[in-house]
C-alpha atoms as a printed R data frame, in Angstrom:
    type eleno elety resid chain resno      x       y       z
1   ATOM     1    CA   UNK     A     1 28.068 -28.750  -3.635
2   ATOM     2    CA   UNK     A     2 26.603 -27.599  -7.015
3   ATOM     3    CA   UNK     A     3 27.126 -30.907  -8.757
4   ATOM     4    CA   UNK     A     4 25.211 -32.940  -6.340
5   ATOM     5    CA   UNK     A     5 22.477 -30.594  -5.561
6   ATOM     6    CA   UNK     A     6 21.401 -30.294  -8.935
7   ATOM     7    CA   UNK     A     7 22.088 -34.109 -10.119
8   ATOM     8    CA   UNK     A     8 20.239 -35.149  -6.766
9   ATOM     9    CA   UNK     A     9 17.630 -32.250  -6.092
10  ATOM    10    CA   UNK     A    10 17.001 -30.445  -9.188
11  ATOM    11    CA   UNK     A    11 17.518 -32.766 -11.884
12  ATOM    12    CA   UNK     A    12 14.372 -35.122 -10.663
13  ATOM    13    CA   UNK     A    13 12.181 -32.473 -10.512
14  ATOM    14    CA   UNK     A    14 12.461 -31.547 -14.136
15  ATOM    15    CA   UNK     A    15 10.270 -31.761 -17.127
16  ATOM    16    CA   UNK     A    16 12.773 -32.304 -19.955
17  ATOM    17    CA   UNK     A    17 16.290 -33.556 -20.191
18  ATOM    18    CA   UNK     A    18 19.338 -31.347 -18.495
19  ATOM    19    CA   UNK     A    19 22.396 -31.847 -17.978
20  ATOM    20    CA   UNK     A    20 25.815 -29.919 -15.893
21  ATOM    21    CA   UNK     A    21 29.538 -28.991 -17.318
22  ATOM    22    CA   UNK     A    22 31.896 -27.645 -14.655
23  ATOM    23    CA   UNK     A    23 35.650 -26.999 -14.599
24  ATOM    24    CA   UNK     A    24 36.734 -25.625 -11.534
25  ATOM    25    CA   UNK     A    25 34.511 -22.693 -11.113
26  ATOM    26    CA   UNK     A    26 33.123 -22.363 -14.295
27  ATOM    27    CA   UNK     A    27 29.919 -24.406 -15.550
28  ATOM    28    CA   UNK     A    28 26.963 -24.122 -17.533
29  ATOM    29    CA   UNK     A    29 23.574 -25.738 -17.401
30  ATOM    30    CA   UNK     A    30 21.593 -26.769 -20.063
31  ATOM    31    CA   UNK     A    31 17.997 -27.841 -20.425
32  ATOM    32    CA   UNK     A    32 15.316 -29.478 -23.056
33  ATOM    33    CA   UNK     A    33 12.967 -26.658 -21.604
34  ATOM    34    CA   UNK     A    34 12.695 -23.145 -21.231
35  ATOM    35    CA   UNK     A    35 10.321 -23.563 -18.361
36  ATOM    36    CA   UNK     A    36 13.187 -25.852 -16.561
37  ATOM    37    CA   UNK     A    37 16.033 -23.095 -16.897
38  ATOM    38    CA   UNK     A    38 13.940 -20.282 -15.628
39  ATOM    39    CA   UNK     A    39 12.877 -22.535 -12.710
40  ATOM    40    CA   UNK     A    40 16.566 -23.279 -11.813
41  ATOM    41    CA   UNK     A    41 17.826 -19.518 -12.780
42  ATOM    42    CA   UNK     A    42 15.284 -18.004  -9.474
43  ATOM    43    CA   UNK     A    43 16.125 -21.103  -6.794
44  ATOM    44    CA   UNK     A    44 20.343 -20.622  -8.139
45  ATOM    45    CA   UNK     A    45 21.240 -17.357  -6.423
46  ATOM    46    CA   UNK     A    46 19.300 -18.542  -2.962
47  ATOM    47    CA   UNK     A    47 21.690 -21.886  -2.942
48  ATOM    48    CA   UNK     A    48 25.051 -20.081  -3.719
49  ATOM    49    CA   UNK     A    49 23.562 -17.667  -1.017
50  ATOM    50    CA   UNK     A    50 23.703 -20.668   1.748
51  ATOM    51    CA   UNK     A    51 27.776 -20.950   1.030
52  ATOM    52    CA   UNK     A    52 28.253 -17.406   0.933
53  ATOM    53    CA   UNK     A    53 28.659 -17.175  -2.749
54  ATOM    54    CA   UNK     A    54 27.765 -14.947  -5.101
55  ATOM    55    CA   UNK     A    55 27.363 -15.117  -9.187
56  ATOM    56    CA   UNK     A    56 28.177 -13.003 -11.457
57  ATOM    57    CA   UNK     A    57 25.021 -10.419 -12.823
58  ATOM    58    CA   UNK     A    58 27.250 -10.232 -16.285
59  ATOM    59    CA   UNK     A    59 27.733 -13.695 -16.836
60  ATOM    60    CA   UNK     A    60 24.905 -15.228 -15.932
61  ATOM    61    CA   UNK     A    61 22.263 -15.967 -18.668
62  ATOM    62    CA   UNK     A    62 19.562 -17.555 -20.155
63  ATOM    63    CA   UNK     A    63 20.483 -18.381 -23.881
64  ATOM    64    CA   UNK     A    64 18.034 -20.202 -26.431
65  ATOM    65    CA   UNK     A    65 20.232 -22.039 -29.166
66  ATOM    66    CA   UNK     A    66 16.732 -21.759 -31.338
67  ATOM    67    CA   UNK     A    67 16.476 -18.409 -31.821
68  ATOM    68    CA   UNK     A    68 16.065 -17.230 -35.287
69  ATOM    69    CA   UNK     A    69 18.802 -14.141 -36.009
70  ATOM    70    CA   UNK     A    70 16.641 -11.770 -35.164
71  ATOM    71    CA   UNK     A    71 15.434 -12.934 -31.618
72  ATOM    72    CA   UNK     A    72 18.297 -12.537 -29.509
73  ATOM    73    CA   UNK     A    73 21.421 -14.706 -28.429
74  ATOM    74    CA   UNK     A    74 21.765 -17.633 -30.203
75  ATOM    75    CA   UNK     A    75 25.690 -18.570 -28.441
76  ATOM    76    CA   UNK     A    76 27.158 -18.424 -25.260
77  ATOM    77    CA   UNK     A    77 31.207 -18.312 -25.136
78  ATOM    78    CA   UNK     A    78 32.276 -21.024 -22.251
79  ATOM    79    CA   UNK     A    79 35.996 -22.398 -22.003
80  ATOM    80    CA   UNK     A    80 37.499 -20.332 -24.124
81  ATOM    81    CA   UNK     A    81 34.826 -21.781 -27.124
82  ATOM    82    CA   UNK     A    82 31.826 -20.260 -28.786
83  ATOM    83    CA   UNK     A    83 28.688 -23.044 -28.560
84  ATOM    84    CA   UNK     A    84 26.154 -22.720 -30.595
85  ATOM    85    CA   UNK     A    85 23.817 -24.857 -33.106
86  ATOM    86    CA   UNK     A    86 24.323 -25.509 -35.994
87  ATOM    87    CA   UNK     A    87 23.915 -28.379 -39.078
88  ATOM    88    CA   UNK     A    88 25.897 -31.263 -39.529
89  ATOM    89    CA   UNK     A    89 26.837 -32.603 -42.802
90  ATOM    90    CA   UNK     A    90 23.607 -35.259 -42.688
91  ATOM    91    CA   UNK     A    91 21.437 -32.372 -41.907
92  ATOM    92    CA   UNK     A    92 21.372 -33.300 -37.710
93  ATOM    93    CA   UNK     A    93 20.559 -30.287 -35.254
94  ATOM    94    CA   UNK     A    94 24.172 -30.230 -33.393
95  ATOM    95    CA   UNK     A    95 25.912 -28.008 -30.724
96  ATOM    96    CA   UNK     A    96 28.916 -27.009 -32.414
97  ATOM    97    CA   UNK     A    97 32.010 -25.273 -30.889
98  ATOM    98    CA   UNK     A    98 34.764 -22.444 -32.006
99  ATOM    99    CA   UNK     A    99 37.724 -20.639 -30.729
100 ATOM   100    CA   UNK     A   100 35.608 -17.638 -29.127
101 ATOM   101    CA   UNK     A   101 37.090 -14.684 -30.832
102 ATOM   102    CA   UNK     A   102 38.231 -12.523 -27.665
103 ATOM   103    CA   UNK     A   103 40.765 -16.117 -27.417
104 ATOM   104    CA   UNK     A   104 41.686 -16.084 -30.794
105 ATOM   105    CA   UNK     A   105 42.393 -12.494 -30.860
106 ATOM   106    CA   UNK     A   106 44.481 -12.849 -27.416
107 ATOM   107    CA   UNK     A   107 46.813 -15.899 -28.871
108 ATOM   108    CA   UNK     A   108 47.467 -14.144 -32.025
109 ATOM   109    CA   UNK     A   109 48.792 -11.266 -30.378
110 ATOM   110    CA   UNK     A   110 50.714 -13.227 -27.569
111 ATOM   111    CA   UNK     A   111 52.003 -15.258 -30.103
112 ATOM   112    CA   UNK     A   112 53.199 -12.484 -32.628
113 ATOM   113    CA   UNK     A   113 55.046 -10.506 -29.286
114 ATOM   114    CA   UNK     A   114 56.427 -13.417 -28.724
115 ATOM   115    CA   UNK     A   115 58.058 -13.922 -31.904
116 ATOM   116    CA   UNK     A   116 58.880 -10.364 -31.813
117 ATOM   117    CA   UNK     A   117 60.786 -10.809 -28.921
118 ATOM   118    CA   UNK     A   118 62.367 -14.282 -29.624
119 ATOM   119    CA   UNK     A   119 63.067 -14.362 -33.296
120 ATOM   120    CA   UNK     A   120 66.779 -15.147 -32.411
121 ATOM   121    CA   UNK     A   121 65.415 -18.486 -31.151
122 ATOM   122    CA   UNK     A   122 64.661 -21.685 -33.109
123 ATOM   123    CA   UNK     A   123 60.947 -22.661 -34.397
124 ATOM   124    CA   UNK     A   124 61.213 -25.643 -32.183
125 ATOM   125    CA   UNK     A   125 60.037 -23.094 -29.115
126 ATOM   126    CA   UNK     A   126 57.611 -21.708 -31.354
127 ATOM   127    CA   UNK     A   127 56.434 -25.317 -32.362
128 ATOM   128    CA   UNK     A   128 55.542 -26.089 -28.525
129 ATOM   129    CA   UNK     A   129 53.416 -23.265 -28.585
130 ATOM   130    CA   UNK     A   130 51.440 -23.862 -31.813
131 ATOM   131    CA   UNK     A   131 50.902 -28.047 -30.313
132 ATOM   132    CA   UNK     A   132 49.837 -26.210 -27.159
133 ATOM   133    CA   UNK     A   133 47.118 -24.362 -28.698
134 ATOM   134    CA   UNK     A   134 46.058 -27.392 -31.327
135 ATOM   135    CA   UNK     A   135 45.987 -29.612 -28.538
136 ATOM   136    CA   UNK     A   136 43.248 -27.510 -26.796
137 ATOM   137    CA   UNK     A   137 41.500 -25.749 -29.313
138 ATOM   138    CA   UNK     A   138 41.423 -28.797 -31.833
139 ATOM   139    CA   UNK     A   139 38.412 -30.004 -32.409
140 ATOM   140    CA   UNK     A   140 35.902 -30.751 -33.965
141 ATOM   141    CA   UNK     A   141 33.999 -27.897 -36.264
142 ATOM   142    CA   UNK     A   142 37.256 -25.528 -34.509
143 ATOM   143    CA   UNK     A   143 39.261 -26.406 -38.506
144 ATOM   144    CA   UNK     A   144 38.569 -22.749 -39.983
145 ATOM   145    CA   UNK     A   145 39.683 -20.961 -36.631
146 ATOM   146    CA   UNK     A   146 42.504 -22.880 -35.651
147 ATOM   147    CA   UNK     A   147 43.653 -22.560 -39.744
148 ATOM   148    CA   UNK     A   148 43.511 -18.974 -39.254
149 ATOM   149    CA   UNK     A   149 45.257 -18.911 -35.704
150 ATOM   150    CA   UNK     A   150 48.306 -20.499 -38.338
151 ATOM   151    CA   UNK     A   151 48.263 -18.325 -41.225
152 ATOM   152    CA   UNK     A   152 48.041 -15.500 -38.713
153 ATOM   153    CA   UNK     A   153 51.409 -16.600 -37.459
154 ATOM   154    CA   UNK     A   154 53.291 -17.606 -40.597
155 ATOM   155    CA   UNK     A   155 52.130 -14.066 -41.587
156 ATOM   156    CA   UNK     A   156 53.905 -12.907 -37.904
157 ATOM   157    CA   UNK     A   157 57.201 -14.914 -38.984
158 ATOM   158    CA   UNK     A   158 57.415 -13.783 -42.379
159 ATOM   159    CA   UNK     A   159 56.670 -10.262 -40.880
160 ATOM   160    CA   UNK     A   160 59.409 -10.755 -38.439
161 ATOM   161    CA   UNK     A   161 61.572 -12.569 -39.921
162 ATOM   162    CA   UNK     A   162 62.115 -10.248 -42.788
163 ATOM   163    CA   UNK     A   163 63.109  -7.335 -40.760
């Protein structure tokens, strides 16, 4: 419903570029234009309205990757990641991503109870774990969180380990 109303209906009518990521019932909408987003942001409620859905008033948002520090929210979290802009090593304008840090926070401490509780096991069970979160959260511009998300748990072995 949402992907082909605004690829079909919404995206035509537009000034500047836009584009749609979805997974399951998450997505985000972004747009060259500030103009374009407000426009979409007042007809959005009315069309969830016709399928008896609602959005949520805390995580919906309008969020300009421009601002300056001072000016307001310059990142949205989505997926588990933190976008925002940001320059590449040639000096480009690019939309980065990084472990948001409510996820980091939450896999450290799963990960360190879980030690605490299985330290009689071998590190091949903790090994899944650590490919499991690499395999998601590597990727590019994610090396200084996912470094830390490692030394956090050698510091949780060593911790436990020692006891």
């Amino acid at each position: 419903m949402l992907d082909e109303w605004f690829s079909e209906q919404v995206q035509p009518l537009l000034s500047g570029r836009s584009f749609i990521v979805r997974y399951a019932d998450d997505f985000a909408l972004g747009f060259e234009t500030a103009m374009d987003a407000e426009r979409v942001m007042k007809v959005l409620p009315r069309r969830f309205e016709k399928f008896k859905l609602t959005l949520h008033p805390e995580k919906i948002k309008i969020v300009n990757l421009n601002y300056t520090r001072s000016e307001g929210d310059r990142s949205f979290d989505f997926l588990g990641f933190t976008h925002f802009l940001s320059k590449s090593r040639k000096g480009n304008i690019v939309l980065k991503r990084k472990t948001s840090s409510k996820k980091l926070t939450q896999a450290i401490n799963k990960t360190d109870d879980w030690i605490k509780q299985n330290r009689h096991k071998k590190l091949k069970e903790l090994n899944v774990k650590l490919r499991g979160h690499y395999n998601y959260y590597g990727i590019t511009f994610n090396y200084r969180s996912t470094n830390y998300y490692f030394a956090q748990v050698k510091r949780s072995l060593h911790k436990w380990l020692n006891r």
